[in-house]
Amino acid sequence: DTEVTQTPKHLVMGMTNKKSLKCEQHMGHRAMYWYKQKAKKPPELMFVYSYEKLSINESVPSRFSPECPNSSLLNLHLHALQPEDSALYLCASSQATGHNYGYTFGSGTRLTVV
Amino acid sequence: KQEVTQIPAALSVPEGENLVLNCSFTDSAIYNLQWFRQDPGKGLTSLLLIQSSQREQTSGRLNASLDKSSGRSTLYIAASQPGDSATYLCAVRDSNDYKLSFGAGTTVTVRA
């Protein structure tokens, strides 16, 4: 298995809703990442998990809450989002956070906040 | 701070032509450079990963070169096909940061 699987593919939520994005990989990778991508822009890093521990938070608002229950799974919990949070959310993984490793990205979750 | 630039921003060619996509970066102290393909509204597909000690990587019709000292990489796609239409992103992993620094991408259209 050489894929990163993200669910759901599309999500529409109201500003008062609570929802979660899920990311799964079975490549034995020990680093996992959340990125946010706005239309026609490159991806922006949000969070980095290394060996199931949060190692980097790029000053992301607290309405985004990441969770790494085990080495294969990464969640992003969403609460009280704003319309400007509408974007493509990408999950990625790498063998570790070491500098020689390439990244594998998932197909993304298209989030619309209404 | 690493700055990554991709030129051109968009490219339209007839089927069968070779594609040349350019990526430049300001800080040559990098660990690796990765080329990705992105279809509209989709995730990123890794095409090639070049370590800093390497000069080029090849996969099928794709060839990527790296000149670390001059801060440049070029992605060549031979004999383009309509299915090659997509946005191509280069990303640099530099020695001063844990992040990938992305270029803004080159959007390619291959006309049948």
GROMACS .gro file of C-alpha atoms in nm:
model
  226
    1ASP     CA    1   0.000   0.000   0.000
    2THR     CA    2   0.162   0.325  -0.115
    3GLU     CA    3  -0.127   0.560  -0.057
    4VAL     CA    4  -0.249   0.818   0.187
    5THR     CA    5  -0.628   0.793   0.213
    6GLN     CA    6  -0.839   1.092   0.317
    7THR     CA    7  -1.207   1.095   0.406
    8PRO     CA    8  -1.443   1.250   0.334
    9LYS     CA    9  -1.359   1.383  -0.013
   10HIS     CA   10  -1.606   1.669   0.023
   11LEU     CA   11  -1.753   1.833   0.333
   12VAL     CA   12  -1.998   2.119   0.374
   13MET     CA   13  -2.043   2.246   0.728
   14GLY     CA   14  -2.205   2.534   0.907
   15MET     CA   15  -2.014   2.770   1.129
   16THR     CA   16  -2.158   2.610   1.444
   17ASN     CA   17  -2.092   2.250   1.341
   18LYS     CA   18  -1.827   2.010   1.466
   19LYS     CA   19  -1.675   1.777   1.210
   20SER     CA   20  -1.359   1.572   1.164
   21LEU     CA   21  -1.130   1.495   0.873
   22LYS     CA   22  -0.956   1.159   0.865
   23CYS     CA   23  -0.626   1.052   0.714
   24GLU     CA   24  -0.481   0.701   0.703
   25GLN     CA   25  -0.161   0.547   0.572
   26HIS     CA   26  -0.020   0.195   0.594
   27MET     CA   27   0.330   0.258   0.463
   28GLY     CA   28   0.491   0.253   0.807
   29HIS     CA   29   0.560   0.625   0.785
   30ARG     CA   30   0.621   0.786   1.123
   31ALA     CA   31   0.569   1.151   1.023
   32MET     CA   32   0.232   1.289   0.920
   33TYR     CA   33   0.128   1.638   0.817
   34TRP     CA   34  -0.177   1.856   0.762
   35TYR     CA   35  -0.167   2.119   0.488
   36LYS     CA   36  -0.423   2.378   0.380
   37GLN     CA   37  -0.446   2.487   0.017
   38LYS     CA   38  -0.650   2.780  -0.113
   39ALA     CA   39  -0.742   2.802  -0.479
   40LYS     CA   40  -0.447   2.865  -0.712
   41LYS     CA   41  -0.204   2.883  -0.419
   42PRO     CA   42   0.059   2.633  -0.302
   43PRO     CA   43  -0.011   2.422   0.008
   44GLU     CA   44   0.060   2.576   0.350
   45LEU     CA   45   0.178   2.367   0.643
   46MET     CA   46  -0.053   2.349   0.946
   47PHE     CA   47   0.070   2.067   1.173
   48VAL     CA   48   0.347   1.807   1.190
   49TYR     CA   49   0.328   1.484   1.388
   50SER     CA   50   0.640   1.280   1.448
   51TYR     CA   51   0.606   0.937   1.612
   52GLU     CA   52   0.249   1.023   1.710
   53LYS     CA   53   0.353   1.339   1.891
   54LEU     CA   54   0.270   1.691   1.776
   55SER     CA   55   0.601   1.851   1.688
   56ILE     CA   56   0.499   2.155   1.487
   57ASN     CA   57   0.194   2.383   1.506
   58GLU     CA   58   0.222   2.665   1.255
   59SER     CA   59   0.023   2.909   1.471
   60VAL     CA   60  -0.302   2.756   1.354
   61PRO     CA   61  -0.622   2.887   1.523
   62SER     CA   62  -0.759   2.664   1.799
   63ARG     CA   63  -1.074   2.594   1.598
   64PHE     CA   64  -0.852   2.338   1.423
   65SER     CA   65  -0.752   2.054   1.656
   66PRO     CA   66  -0.528   1.772   1.532
   67GLU     CA   67  -0.510   1.425   1.678
   68CYS     CA   68  -0.287   1.125   1.606
   69PRO     CA   69  -0.443   0.817   1.773
   70ASN     CA   70  -0.182   0.577   1.631
   71SER     CA   71   0.099   0.559   1.379
   72SER     CA   72  -0.137   0.504   1.084
   73LEU     CA   73  -0.411   0.755   1.157
   74LEU     CA   74  -0.432   1.133   1.168
   75ASN     CA   75  -0.745   1.334   1.238
   76LEU     CA   76  -0.828   1.702   1.214
   77HIS     CA   77  -1.118   1.811   1.432
   78LEU     CA   78  -1.304   2.121   1.319
   79HIS     CA   79  -1.522   2.346   1.533
   80ALA     CA   80  -1.671   2.693   1.485
   81LEU     CA   81  -1.501   2.747   1.150
   82GLN     CA   82  -1.528   3.063   0.943
   83PRO     CA   83  -1.612   3.090   0.571
   84GLU     CA   84  -1.248   3.186   0.503
   85ASP     CA   85  -1.148   2.840   0.627
   86SER     CA   86  -1.299   2.693   0.311
   87ALA     CA   87  -1.012   2.523   0.129
   88LEU     CA   88  -0.864   2.191   0.022
   89TYR     CA   89  -0.714   2.014   0.325
   90LEU     CA   90  -0.431   1.780   0.240
   91CYS     CA   91  -0.274   1.512   0.453
   92ALA     CA   92   0.080   1.392   0.383
   93SER     CA   93   0.322   1.143   0.529
   94SER     CA   94   0.693   1.071   0.511
   95GLN     CA   95   0.912   0.793   0.645
   96ALA     CA   96   1.024   1.028   0.921
   97THR     CA   97   1.084   1.398   0.959
   98GLY     CA   98   1.443   1.349   0.848
   99HIS     CA   99   1.554   1.556   0.558
  100ASN     CA  100   1.620   1.281   0.305
  101TYR     CA  101   1.263   1.161   0.283
  102GLY     CA  102   1.007   1.253   0.024
  103TYR     CA  103   0.642   1.324   0.097
  104THR     CA  104   0.332   1.127  -0.005
  105PHE     CA  105   0.013   1.331  -0.023
  106GLY     CA  106  -0.349   1.223  -0.005
  107SER     CA  107  -0.620   1.334  -0.247
  108GLY     CA  108  -0.754   1.592  -0.005
  109THR     CA  109  -1.083   1.695   0.153
  110ARG     CA  110  -1.262   1.985  -0.012
  111LEU     CA  111  -1.413   2.181   0.279
  112THR     CA  112  -1.682   2.445   0.236
  113VAL     CA  113  -1.793   2.647   0.539
  114VAL     CA  114  -2.133   2.811   0.502
  115LYS     CA  115   1.388   3.247   0.399
  116GLN     CA  116   1.374   3.012   0.102
  117GLU     CA  117   1.190   3.150  -0.201
  118VAL     CA  118   1.087   2.913  -0.481
  119THR     CA  119   0.988   3.047  -0.822
  120GLN     CA  120   0.838   2.856  -1.113
  121ILE     CA  121   0.845   2.987  -1.466
  122PRO     CA  122   0.633   2.999  -1.670
  123ALA     CA  123   0.311   3.024  -1.468
  124ALA     CA  124   0.117   2.865  -1.754
  125LEU     CA  125   0.206   2.676  -2.068
  126SER     CA  126  -0.002   2.552  -2.362
  127VAL     CA  127   0.147   2.317  -2.619
  128PRO     CA  128   0.020   2.085  -2.894
  129GLU     CA  129   0.031   1.713  -2.829
  130GLY     CA  130   0.367   1.556  -2.897
  131GLU     CA  131   0.580   1.855  -2.801
  132ASN     CA  132   0.836   1.827  -2.524
  133LEU     CA  133   0.765   2.024  -2.207
  134VAL     CA  134   1.026   2.217  -2.011
  135LEU     CA  135   0.929   2.344  -1.666
  136ASN     CA  136   1.164   2.555  -1.459
  137CYS     CA  137   1.205   2.590  -1.084
  138SER     CA  138   1.451   2.820  -0.907
  139PHE     CA  139   1.528   2.860  -0.538
  140THR     CA  140   1.719   3.125  -0.350
  141ASP     CA  141   1.904   2.920  -0.085
  142SER     CA  142   2.122   2.644  -0.229
  143ALA     CA  143   2.158   2.470   0.110
  144ILE     CA  144   1.888   2.214   0.038
  145TYR     CA  145   1.844   1.848   0.124
  146ASN     CA  146   1.618   1.752  -0.161
  147LEU     CA  147   1.375   1.877  -0.425
  148GLN     CA  148   1.049   1.708  -0.514
  149TRP     CA  149   0.828   1.757  -0.821
  150PHE     CA  150   0.454   1.706  -0.782
  151ARG     CA  151   0.158   1.696  -1.017
  152GLN     CA  152  -0.182   1.830  -0.912
  153ASP     CA  153  -0.504   1.786  -1.108
  154PRO     CA  154  -0.781   2.045  -1.044
  155GLY     CA  155  -0.930   2.004  -0.697
  156LYS     CA  156  -0.718   1.696  -0.626
  157GLY     CA  157  -0.422   1.607  -0.411
  158LEU     CA  158  -0.054   1.610  -0.498
  159THR     CA  159   0.105   1.317  -0.680
  160SER     CA  160   0.480   1.282  -0.635
  161LEU     CA  161   0.662   1.257  -0.967
  162LEU     CA  162   1.031   1.267  -0.881
  163LEU     CA  163   1.246   1.320  -0.571
  164ILE     CA  164   1.603   1.441  -0.620
  165GLN     CA  165   1.843   1.432  -0.327
  166SER     CA  166   2.094   1.717  -0.299
  167SER     CA  167   2.380   1.485  -0.397
  168GLN     CA  168   2.208   1.385  -0.722
  169ARG     CA  169   2.213   1.564  -1.056
  170GLU     CA  170   1.902   1.409  -1.210
  171GLN     CA  171   1.624   1.157  -1.178
  172THR     CA  172   1.426   0.983  -1.449
  173SER     CA  173   1.091   0.806  -1.457
  174GLY     CA  174   0.946   0.706  -1.791
  175ARG     CA  175   0.892   1.019  -2.001
  176LEU     CA  176   0.991   1.243  -1.708
  177ASN     CA  177   1.339   1.368  -1.635
  178ALA     CA  178   1.431   1.618  -1.365
  179SER     CA  179   1.769   1.783  -1.328
  180LEU     CA  180   1.910   1.963  -1.026
  181ASP     CA  181   2.186   2.224  -1.019
  182LYS     CA  182   2.210   2.302  -0.651
  183SER     CA  183   2.489   2.558  -0.682
  184SER     CA  184   2.287   2.776  -0.919
  185GLY     CA  185   1.957   2.708  -0.741
  186ARG     CA  186   1.777   2.553  -1.037
  187SER     CA  187   1.580   2.246  -1.130
  188THR     CA  188   1.418   2.161  -1.462
  189LEU     CA  189   1.144   1.908  -1.528
  190TYR     CA  190   1.135   1.767  -1.881
  191ILE     CA  191   0.831   1.580  -2.008
  192ALA     CA  192   0.891   1.410  -2.341
  193ALA     CA  193   0.626   1.367  -2.612
  194SER     CA  194   0.348   1.537  -2.418
  195GLN     CA  195  -0.005   1.394  -2.412
  196PRO     CA  196  -0.341   1.553  -2.323
  197GLY     CA  197  -0.333   1.348  -2.003
  198ASP     CA  198  -0.027   1.549  -1.894
  199SER     CA  199  -0.248   1.856  -1.851
  200ALA     CA  200  -0.222   1.955  -1.485
  201THR     CA  201  -0.043   2.192  -1.248
  202TYR     CA  202   0.317   2.099  -1.169
  203LEU     CA  203   0.465   2.208  -0.836
  204CYS     CA  204   0.823   2.194  -0.721
  205ALA     CA  205   0.904   2.184  -0.351
  206VAL     CA  206   1.236   2.226  -0.178
  207ARG     CA  207   1.340   2.082   0.158
  208ASP     CA  208   1.608   2.315   0.285
  209SER     CA  209   1.859   2.265   0.559
  210ASN     CA  210   1.729   2.548   0.776
  211ASP     CA  211   1.367   2.446   0.799
  212TYR     CA  212   1.142   2.147   0.854
  213LYS     CA  213   0.899   2.266   0.590
  214LEU     CA  214   0.864   2.206   0.221
  215SER     CA  215   0.890   2.538   0.040
  216PHE     CA  216   0.660   2.525  -0.261
  217GLY     CA  217   0.666   2.718  -0.584
  218ALA     CA  218   0.339   2.861  -0.713
  219GLY     CA  219   0.324   2.599  -0.988
  220THR     CA  220   0.313   2.583  -1.366
  221THR     CA  221  -0.025   2.502  -1.520
  222VAL     CA  222   0.019   2.293  -1.833
  223THR     CA  223  -0.238   2.242  -2.108
  224VAL     CA  224  -0.163   1.990  -2.381
  225ARG     CA  225  -0.391   2.039  -2.682
  226ALA     CA  226  -0.501   1.732  -2.877
   0.00000   0.00000   0.00000
